[in-house]
Coordinates of C-alpha atoms in Angstrom, one line a residue:
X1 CA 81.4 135.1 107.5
X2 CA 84.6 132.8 107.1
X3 CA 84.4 132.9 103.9
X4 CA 84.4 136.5 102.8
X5 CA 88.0 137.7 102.5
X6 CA 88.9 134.9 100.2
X7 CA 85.6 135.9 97.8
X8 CA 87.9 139.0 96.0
X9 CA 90.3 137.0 94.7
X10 CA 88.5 133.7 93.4
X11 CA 88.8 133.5 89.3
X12 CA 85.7 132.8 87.4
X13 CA 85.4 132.2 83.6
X14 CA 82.6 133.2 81.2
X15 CA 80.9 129.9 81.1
X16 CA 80.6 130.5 85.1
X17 CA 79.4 134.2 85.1
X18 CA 76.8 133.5 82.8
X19 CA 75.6 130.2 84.5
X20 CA 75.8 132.6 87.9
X21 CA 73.4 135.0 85.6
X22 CA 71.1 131.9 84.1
X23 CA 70.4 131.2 88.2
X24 CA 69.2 134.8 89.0
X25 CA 66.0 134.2 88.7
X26 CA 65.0 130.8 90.2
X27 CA 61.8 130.1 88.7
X28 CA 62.6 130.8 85.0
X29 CA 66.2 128.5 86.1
X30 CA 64.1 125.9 87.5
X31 CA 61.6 125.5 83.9
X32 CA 64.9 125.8 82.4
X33 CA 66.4 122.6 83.8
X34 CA 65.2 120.2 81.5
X35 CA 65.9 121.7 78.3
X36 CA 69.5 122.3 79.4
X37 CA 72.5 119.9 78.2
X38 CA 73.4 117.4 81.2
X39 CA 77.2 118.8 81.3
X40 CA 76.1 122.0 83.0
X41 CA 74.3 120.7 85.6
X42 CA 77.5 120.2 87.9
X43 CA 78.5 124.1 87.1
X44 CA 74.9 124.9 88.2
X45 CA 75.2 122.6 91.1
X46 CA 78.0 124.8 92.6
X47 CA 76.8 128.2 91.6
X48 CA 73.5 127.1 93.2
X49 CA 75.4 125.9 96.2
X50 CA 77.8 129.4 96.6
X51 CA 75.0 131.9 96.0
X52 CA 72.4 130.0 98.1
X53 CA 69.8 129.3 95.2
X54 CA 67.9 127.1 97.1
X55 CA 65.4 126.4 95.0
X56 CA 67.4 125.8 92.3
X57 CA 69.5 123.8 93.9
X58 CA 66.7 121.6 95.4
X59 CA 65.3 121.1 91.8
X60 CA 69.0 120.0 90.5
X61 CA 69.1 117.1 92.9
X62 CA 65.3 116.5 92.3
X63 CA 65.9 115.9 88.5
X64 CA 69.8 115.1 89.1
X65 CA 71.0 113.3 85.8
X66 CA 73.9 111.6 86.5
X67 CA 74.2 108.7 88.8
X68 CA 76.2 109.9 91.1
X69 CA 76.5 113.8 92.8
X70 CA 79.6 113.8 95.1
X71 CA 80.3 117.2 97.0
X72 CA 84.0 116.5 96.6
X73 CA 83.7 116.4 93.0
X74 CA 81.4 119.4 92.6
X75 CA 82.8 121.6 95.5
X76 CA 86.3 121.8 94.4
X77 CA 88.5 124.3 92.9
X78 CA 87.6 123.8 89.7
X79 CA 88.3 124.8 85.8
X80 CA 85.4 127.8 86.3
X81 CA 85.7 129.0 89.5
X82 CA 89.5 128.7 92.1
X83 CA 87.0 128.9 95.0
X84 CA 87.3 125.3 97.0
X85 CA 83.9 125.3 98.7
X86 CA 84.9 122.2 100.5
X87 CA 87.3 124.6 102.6
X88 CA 84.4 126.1 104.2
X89 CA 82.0 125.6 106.7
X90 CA 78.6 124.7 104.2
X91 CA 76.3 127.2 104.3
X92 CA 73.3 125.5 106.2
X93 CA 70.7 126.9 103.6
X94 CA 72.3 125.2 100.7
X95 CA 72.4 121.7 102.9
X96 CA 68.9 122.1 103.7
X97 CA 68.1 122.6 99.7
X98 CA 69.9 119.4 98.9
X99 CA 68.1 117.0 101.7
X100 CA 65.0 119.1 100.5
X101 CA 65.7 117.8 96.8
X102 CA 67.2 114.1 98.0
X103 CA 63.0 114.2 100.1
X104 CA 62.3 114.8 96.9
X105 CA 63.5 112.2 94.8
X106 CA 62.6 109.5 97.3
X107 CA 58.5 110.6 97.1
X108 CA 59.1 110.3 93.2
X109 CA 57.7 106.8 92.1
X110 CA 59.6 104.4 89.8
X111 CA 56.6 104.9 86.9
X112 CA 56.9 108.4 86.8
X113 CA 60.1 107.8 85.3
X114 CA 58.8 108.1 81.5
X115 CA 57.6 111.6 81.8
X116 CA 60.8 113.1 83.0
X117 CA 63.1 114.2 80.2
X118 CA 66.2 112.0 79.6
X119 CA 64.9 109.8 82.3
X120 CA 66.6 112.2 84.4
X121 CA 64.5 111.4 87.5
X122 CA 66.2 108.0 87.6
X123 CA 69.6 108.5 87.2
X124 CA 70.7 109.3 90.6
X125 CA 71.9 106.1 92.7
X126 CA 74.2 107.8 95.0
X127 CA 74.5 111.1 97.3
X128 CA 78.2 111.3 98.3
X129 CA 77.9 114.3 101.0
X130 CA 81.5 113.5 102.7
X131 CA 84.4 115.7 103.1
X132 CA 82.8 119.0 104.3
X133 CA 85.1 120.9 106.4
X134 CA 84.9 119.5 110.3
X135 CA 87.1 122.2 111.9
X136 CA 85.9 122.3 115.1
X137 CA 86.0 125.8 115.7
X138 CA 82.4 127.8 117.1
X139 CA 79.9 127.6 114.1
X140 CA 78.7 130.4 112.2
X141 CA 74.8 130.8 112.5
X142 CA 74.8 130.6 109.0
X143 CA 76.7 127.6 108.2
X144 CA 76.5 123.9 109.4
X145 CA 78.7 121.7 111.5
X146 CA 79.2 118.4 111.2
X147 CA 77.1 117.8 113.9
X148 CA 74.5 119.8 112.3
X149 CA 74.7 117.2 108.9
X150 CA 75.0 114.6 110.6
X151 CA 71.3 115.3 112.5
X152 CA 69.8 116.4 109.6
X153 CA 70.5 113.1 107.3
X154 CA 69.0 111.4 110.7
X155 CA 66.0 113.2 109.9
X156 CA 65.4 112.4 106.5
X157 CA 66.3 108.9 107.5
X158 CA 63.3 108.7 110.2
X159 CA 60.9 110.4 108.3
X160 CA 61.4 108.8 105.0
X161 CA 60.8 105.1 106.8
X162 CA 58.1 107.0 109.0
X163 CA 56.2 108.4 106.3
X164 CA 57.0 106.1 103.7
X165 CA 56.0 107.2 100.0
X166 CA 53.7 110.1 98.9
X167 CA 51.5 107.5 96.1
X168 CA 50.9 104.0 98.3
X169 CA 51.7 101.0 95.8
X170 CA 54.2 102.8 94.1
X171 CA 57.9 102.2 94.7
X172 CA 60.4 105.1 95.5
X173 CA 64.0 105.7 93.9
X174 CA 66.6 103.9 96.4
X175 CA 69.4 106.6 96.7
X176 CA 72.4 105.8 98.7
X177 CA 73.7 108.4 101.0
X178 CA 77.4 108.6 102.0
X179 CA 78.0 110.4 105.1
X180 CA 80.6 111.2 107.7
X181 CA 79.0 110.7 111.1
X182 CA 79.6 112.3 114.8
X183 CA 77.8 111.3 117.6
X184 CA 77.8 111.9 121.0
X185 CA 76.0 110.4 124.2
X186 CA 73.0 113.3 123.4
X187 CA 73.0 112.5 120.1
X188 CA 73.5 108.8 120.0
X189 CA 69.6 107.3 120.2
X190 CA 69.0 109.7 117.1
X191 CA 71.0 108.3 115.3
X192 CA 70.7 104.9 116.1
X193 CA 67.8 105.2 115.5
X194 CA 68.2 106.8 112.1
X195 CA 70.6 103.5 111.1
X196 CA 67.8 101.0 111.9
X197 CA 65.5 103.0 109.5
X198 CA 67.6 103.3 106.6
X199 CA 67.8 99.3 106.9
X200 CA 66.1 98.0 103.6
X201 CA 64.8 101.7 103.2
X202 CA 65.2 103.7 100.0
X203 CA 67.0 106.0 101.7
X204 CA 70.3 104.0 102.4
X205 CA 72.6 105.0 104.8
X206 CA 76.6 104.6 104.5
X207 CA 78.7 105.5 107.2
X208 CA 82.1 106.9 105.9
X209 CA 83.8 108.0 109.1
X210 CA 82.8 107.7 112.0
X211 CA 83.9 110.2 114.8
X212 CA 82.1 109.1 118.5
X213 CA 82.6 111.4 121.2
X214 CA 82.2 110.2 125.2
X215 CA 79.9 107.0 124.6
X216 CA 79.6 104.2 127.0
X217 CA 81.0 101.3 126.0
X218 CA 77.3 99.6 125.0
X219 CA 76.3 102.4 123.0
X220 CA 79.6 102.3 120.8
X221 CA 79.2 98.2 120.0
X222 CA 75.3 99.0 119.3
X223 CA 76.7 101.8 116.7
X224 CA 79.2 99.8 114.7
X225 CA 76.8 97.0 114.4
X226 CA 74.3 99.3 112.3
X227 CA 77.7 100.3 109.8
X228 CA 77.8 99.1 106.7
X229 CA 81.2 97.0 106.5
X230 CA 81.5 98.1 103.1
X231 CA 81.4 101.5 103.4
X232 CA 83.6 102.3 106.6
X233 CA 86.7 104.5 106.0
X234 CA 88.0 106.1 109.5
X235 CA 86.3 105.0 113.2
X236 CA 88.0 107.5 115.6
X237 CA 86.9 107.1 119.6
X238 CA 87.5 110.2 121.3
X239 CA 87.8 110.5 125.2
X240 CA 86.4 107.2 125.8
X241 CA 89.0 106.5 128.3
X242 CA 88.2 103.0 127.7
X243 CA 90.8 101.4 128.8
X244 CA 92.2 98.1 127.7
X245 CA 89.6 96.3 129.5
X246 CA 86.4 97.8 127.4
X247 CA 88.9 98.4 124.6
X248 CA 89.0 94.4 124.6
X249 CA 85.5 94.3 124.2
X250 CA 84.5 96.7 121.0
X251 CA 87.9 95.9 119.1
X252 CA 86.7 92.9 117.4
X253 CA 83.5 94.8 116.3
X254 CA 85.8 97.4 114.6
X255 CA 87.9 95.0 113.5
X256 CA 85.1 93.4 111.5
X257 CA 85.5 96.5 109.1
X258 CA 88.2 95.0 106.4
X259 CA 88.0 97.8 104.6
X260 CA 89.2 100.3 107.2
X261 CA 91.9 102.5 106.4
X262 CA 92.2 104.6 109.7
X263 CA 91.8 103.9 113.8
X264 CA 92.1 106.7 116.0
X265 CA 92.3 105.2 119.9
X266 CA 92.6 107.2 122.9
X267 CA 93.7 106.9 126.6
X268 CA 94.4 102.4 126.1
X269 CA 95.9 102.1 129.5
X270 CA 96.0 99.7 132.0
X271 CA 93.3 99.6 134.5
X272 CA 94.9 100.0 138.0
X273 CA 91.5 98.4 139.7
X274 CA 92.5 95.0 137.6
X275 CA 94.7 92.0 138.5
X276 CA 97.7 92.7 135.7
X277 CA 97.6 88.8 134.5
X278 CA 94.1 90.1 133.6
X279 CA 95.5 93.7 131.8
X280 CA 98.1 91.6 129.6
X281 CA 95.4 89.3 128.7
X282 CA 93.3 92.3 127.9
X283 CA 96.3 93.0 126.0
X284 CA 97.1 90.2 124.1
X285 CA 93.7 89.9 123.0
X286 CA 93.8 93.5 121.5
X287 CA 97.0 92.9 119.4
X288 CA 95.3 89.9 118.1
X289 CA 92.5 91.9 116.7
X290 CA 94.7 94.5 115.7
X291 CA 96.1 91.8 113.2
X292 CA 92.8 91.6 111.8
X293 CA 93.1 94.7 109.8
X294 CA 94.4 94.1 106.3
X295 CA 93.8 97.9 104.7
X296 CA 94.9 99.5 108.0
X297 CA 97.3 102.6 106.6
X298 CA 96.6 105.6 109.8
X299 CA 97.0 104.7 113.5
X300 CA 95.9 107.0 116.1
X301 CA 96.9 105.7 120.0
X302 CA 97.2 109.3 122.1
X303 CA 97.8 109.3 125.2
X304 CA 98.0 105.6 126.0
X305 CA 100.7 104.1 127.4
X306 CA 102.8 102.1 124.9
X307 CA 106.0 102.6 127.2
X308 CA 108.2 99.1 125.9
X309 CA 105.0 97.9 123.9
X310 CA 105.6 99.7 120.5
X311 CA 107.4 96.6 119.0
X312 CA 104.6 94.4 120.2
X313 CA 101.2 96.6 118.8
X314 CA 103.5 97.4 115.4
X315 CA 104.5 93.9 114.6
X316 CA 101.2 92.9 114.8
X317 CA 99.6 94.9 111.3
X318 CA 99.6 93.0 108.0
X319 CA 100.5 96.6 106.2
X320 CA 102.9 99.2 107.1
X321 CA 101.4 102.1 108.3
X322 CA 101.3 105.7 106.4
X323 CA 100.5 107.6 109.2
X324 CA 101.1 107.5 113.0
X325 CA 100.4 109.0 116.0
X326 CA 101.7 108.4 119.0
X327 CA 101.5 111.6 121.1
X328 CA 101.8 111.5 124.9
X329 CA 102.8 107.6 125.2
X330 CA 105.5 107.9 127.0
X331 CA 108.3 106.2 124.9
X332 CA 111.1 104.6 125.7
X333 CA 114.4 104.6 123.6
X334 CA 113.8 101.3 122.6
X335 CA 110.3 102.2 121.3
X336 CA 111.8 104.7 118.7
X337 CA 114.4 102.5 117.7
X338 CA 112.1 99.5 116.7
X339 CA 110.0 102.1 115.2
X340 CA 113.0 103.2 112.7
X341 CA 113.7 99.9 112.0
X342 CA 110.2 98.7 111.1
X343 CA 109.1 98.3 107.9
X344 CA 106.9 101.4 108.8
X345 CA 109.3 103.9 109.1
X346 CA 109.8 104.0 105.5
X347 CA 106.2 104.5 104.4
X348 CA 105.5 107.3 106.7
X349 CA 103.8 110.2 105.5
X350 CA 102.9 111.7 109.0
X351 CA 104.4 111.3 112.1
X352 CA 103.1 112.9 115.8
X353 CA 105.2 112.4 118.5
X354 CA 104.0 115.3 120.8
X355 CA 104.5 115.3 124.5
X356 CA 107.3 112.4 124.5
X357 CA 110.1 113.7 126.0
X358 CA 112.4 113.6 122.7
X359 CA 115.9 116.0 124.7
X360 CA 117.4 112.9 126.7
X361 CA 118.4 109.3 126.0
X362 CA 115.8 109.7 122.9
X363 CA 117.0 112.2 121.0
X364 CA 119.5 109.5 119.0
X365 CA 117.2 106.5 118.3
X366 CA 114.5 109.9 117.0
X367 CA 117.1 111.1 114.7
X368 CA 117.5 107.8 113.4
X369 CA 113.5 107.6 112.8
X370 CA 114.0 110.5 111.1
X371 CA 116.7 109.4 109.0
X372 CA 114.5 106.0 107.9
X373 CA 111.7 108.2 106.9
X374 CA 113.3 111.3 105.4
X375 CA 112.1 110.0 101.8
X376 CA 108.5 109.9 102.4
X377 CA 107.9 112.2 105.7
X378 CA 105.4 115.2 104.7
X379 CA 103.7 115.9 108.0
X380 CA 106.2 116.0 111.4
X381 CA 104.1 117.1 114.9
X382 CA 106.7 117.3 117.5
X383 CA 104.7 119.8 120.0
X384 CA 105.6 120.2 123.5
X385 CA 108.5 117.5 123.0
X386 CA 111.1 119.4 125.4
X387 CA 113.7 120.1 122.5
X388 CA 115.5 123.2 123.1
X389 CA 118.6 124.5 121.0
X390 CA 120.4 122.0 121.7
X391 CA 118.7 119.1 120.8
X392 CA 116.9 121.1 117.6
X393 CA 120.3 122.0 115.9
X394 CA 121.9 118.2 116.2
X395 CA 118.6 117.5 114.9
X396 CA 118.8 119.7 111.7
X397 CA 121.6 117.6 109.5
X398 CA 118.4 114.5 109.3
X399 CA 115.9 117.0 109.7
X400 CA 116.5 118.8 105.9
X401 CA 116.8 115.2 104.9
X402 CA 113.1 115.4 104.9
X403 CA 113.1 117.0 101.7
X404 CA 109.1 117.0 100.8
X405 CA 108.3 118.0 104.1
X406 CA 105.0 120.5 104.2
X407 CA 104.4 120.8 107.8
X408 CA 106.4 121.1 110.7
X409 CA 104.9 121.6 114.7
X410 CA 107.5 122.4 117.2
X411 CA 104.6 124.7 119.7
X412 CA 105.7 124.4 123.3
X413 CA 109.3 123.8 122.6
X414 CA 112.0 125.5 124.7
X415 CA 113.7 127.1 121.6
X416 CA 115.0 130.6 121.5
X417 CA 115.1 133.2 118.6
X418 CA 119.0 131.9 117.7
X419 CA 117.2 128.5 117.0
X420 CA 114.3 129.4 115.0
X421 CA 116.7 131.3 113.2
X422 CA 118.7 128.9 112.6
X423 CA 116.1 126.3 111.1
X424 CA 114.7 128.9 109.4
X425 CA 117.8 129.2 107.1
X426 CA 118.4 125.7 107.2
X427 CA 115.4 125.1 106.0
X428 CA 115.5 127.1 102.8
X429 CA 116.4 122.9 101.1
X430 CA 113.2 122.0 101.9
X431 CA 111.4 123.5 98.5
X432 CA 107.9 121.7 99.4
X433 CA 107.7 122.9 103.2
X434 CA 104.5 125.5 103.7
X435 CA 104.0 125.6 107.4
X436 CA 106.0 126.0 110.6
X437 CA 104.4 126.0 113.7
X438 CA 106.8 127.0 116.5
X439 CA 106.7 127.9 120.2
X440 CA 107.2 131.7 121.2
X441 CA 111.0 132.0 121.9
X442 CA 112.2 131.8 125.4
X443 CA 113.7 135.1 124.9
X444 CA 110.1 136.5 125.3
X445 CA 109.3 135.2 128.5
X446 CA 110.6 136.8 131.8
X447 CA 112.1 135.0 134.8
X448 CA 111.9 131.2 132.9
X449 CA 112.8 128.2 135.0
X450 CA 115.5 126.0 133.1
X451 CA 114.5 124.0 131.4
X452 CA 110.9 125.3 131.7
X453 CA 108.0 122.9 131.7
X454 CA 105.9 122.7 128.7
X455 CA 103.0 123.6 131.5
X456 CA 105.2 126.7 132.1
X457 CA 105.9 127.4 128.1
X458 CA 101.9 127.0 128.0
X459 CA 100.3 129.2 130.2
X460 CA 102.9 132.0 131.1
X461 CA 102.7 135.7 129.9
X462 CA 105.2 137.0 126.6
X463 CA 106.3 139.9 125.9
X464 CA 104.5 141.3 123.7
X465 CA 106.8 143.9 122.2
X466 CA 109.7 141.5 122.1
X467 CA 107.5 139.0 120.3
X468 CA 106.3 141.5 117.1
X469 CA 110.2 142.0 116.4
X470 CA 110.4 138.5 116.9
X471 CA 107.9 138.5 114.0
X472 CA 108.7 141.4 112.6
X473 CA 112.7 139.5 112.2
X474 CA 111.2 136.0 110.8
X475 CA 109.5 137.5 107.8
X476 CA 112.6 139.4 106.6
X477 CA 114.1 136.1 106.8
X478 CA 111.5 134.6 104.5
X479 CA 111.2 137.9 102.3
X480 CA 114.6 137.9 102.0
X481 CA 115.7 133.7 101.0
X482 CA 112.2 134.3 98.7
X483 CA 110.2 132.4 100.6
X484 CA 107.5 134.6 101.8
X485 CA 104.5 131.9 100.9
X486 CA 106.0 129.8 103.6
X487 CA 103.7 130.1 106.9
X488 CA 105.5 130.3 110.5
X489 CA 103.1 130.7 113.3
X490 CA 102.0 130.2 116.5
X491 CA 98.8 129.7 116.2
X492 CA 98.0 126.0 117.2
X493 CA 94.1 126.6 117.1
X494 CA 94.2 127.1 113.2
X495 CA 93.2 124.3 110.2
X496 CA 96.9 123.9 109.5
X497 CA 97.1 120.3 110.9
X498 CA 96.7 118.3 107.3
X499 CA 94.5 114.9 108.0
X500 CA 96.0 111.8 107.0
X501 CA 93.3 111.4 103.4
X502 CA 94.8 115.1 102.5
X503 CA 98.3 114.4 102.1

């Protein structure tokens, strides 16, 4: 399982082998739970949770005494155990155990309350189940995926407003349950329908971030008119294509969200098959909309054609932005020169600019973006961006500006091993940098065209012998400037891309 090989070296204290040894035997841990002080019962929750106790676990958030239980809270590193549980795919046992004990609660009745020590069968108002790891990657038959989660809260949603209470006349605990959604076009009537039910149910639903995946444009309106305005943190619309023309027509439905702190758009392009007095107004009407958003901090716009338009969609926000990403938009000089001169620039913690062609006239107004946001800059993607040697050592000067720098993507870059050497030792200022993703050198590649297209960089063979010295070379580098937790790789597949809430 994924989470083996980091099992060895997670520290535990006393108070945590012993809780570990209470839970051994389930049914003598469950009869135990009430006579047990309240401040253990997070330590048991995440024992219960690592080991798989489930029925301990489902009895903890049956008689939960605090009034809230917030898996980010609970399954962290914490001052018991180093092991971050939230870094791992959940095992699906253990999530089963916890909607088993939140079914539970809800079939508990509000006069029953007097017979459960310390109240205890009261005290939980809220089920905060966001943040589990979402890495994409095939699933584990033994954990669950996001998609997984988000089906079975649906469940419990429909069958709670289904079946209603187990004692008629009696009214059930109202727990609110925080969730981070995903939905797809076979998924979406589930879960639609799982929204309608949890309206005035005691099972309340709450929408944290919401991922939809290929939905028509009338299935995506329906959706955000079931969120909760209150609640939503992130909506991200992947390959929608939308276009601006349906773009025009769910932005003021996510704009309604005040409390939004991240939009991910894809593909906003012009639609060919329109008159163009009719894409501008499109346009226009977007922007508008766009200057809705008062709590807006990421931006997401890949592969949309902003060519010239950056000043126009930027100016628009009431806040600067924290993080943006802007890869495949085709920008202009002009773009990235506004960009470094908007108020933006210096509040940016993460910056994509992957697949603009950064080696020509926009190599100078880049360095200059650079420059404006060297103070705050953590996270810099710059895959398949055409910068060879050239282009990457006139770039170093600003680039070790960026003194807390963590992560750095260069994959699919025409740089050689003189190059990466060379930011490799340049880099030595940057104390905070953990991660360098770069392209395998040209040097390893046979016959190249010059330059070669990132298509070319992509899909042709290495070397494989000349790329484990390449290797081989890099970490005596690190070893020997003492930097040997620093990460270089080229593995883009890997959870090494920080999101925007991380930093």
């Amino acid at each position: 399982m994924r989470w083996l090989p980091a099992w060895p070296s997670a520290m535990h204290t006393l108070v945590f082998l012993s809780t570990r040894q209470v839970l051994q035997c389930q049914p003598a841990a469950c009869q135990a739970l009430p006579l047990l002080p309240r401040e253990l019962f997070p330590l048991l929750f995440k024992v219960a949770f690592m080991d798989k106790k489930t029925v301990v676990l489902r009895e903890l958030v049956h008689t939960w005494p605090f009034p809230l239980l917030s898996f980010q809270q609970l399954l962290q590193e914490c001052a018991h155990c180093s092991r971050a549980l939230l870094q791992e795919r959940p095992s699906t046992e253990s999530m089963q155990a916890v909607i088993l004990g939140l079914t539970a609660r809800l079939h508990t009745p509000e006069t029953e309350a007097g017979t459960q020590p310390l109240c205890r069968k009261h005290a939980l108002r809220v089920l905060d189940m966001t943040g589990l790891l979402d890495d994409g990657v095939e699933q584990d038959p033994g954990t669950m995926s996001m998609w997984d989660c988000t089906a079975a809260v649906a469940r419990t949603c429909i069958a709670q407003q289904q079946g209603g209470t187990a004692e008629p006349g009696l009214a059930p605990i109202p727990v609110e349950v925080r969730v981070d959604l995903r939905v797809n076009r076979a998924s979406y009537a589930f879960l639609r329908e799982a929204l309608r039910s949890s309206v005035g149910s005691p099972l309340r639903l709450c929408c944290r971030d919401l991922r939809a995946e290929d939905l028509p444009m009338r299935n995506t309106v329906a959706l955000l008119q079931l969120l909760d305005a209150g609640c939503l943190r992130r909506v991200d619309l992947r390959f929608n294509n939308l276009g601006l023309r349906g773009l025009s027509v769910i932005i003021p439905h996510v704009a309604r969200f005040q409390h939004l702190a991240s939009l991910r758009l894809h593909y906003v392009h012009g639609d060919s098959r329109q008159p163009s007095v009719d894409g501008e107004d499109n346009f226009r009407y977007f922007l508008a909309q766009m200057g809705r958003f008062t709590c807006l901090r990421e931006l997401s716009m890949g592969s949309s054609l902003l060519s010239g338009r950056l000043d126009q969609l930027l100016s628009t926000l009431q806040s600067p932005l924290e993080s943006l990403e802007l890869a495949f938009c085709a920008l202009l000089p002009e773009d990235l020169r506004f960009l470094a001169r908007s108020p933006h620039a210096v509040h940016l913690k993460k910056l994509d600019l992957s697949g603009n062609d950064l080696s020509g006239s926009q190599l100078e107004p880049f360095q200059g973006l650079l420059q404006a946001a060297a103070a705050t800059l953590l996270h810099l993607e710059l895959t398949e961006c055409q910068l060879a040697d050239t282009q990457l050592l006139a770039t170093l000067p600003v680039l070790t500006r960026c003194t807390s720098l963590r992560y750095l993507g260069l994959y699919g870059n025409p740089l050689s091993m003189a190059g990466l050497k060379e930011l490799l030792r340049d880099s030595v200022v940057q104390a905070e940098l953990r991660t360098v993703v770069h392209p395998f050198p040209v040097d390893c590649y046979e016959g190249l065209p010059w330059p070669p297209p990132a298509s070319v960089l992509l899909e042709a063979s290495i070397n494989e012998e000349k790329f484990a010295r390449v290797e081989a070379e890099l970490h005596q580098l690190l070893l020997a400037s003492g930097r040997a937790h620093v990460l270089w790789t080229t593995d883009i597949y890997g959870r090494l891309a920080a999101d925007y809430f991380s930093l």
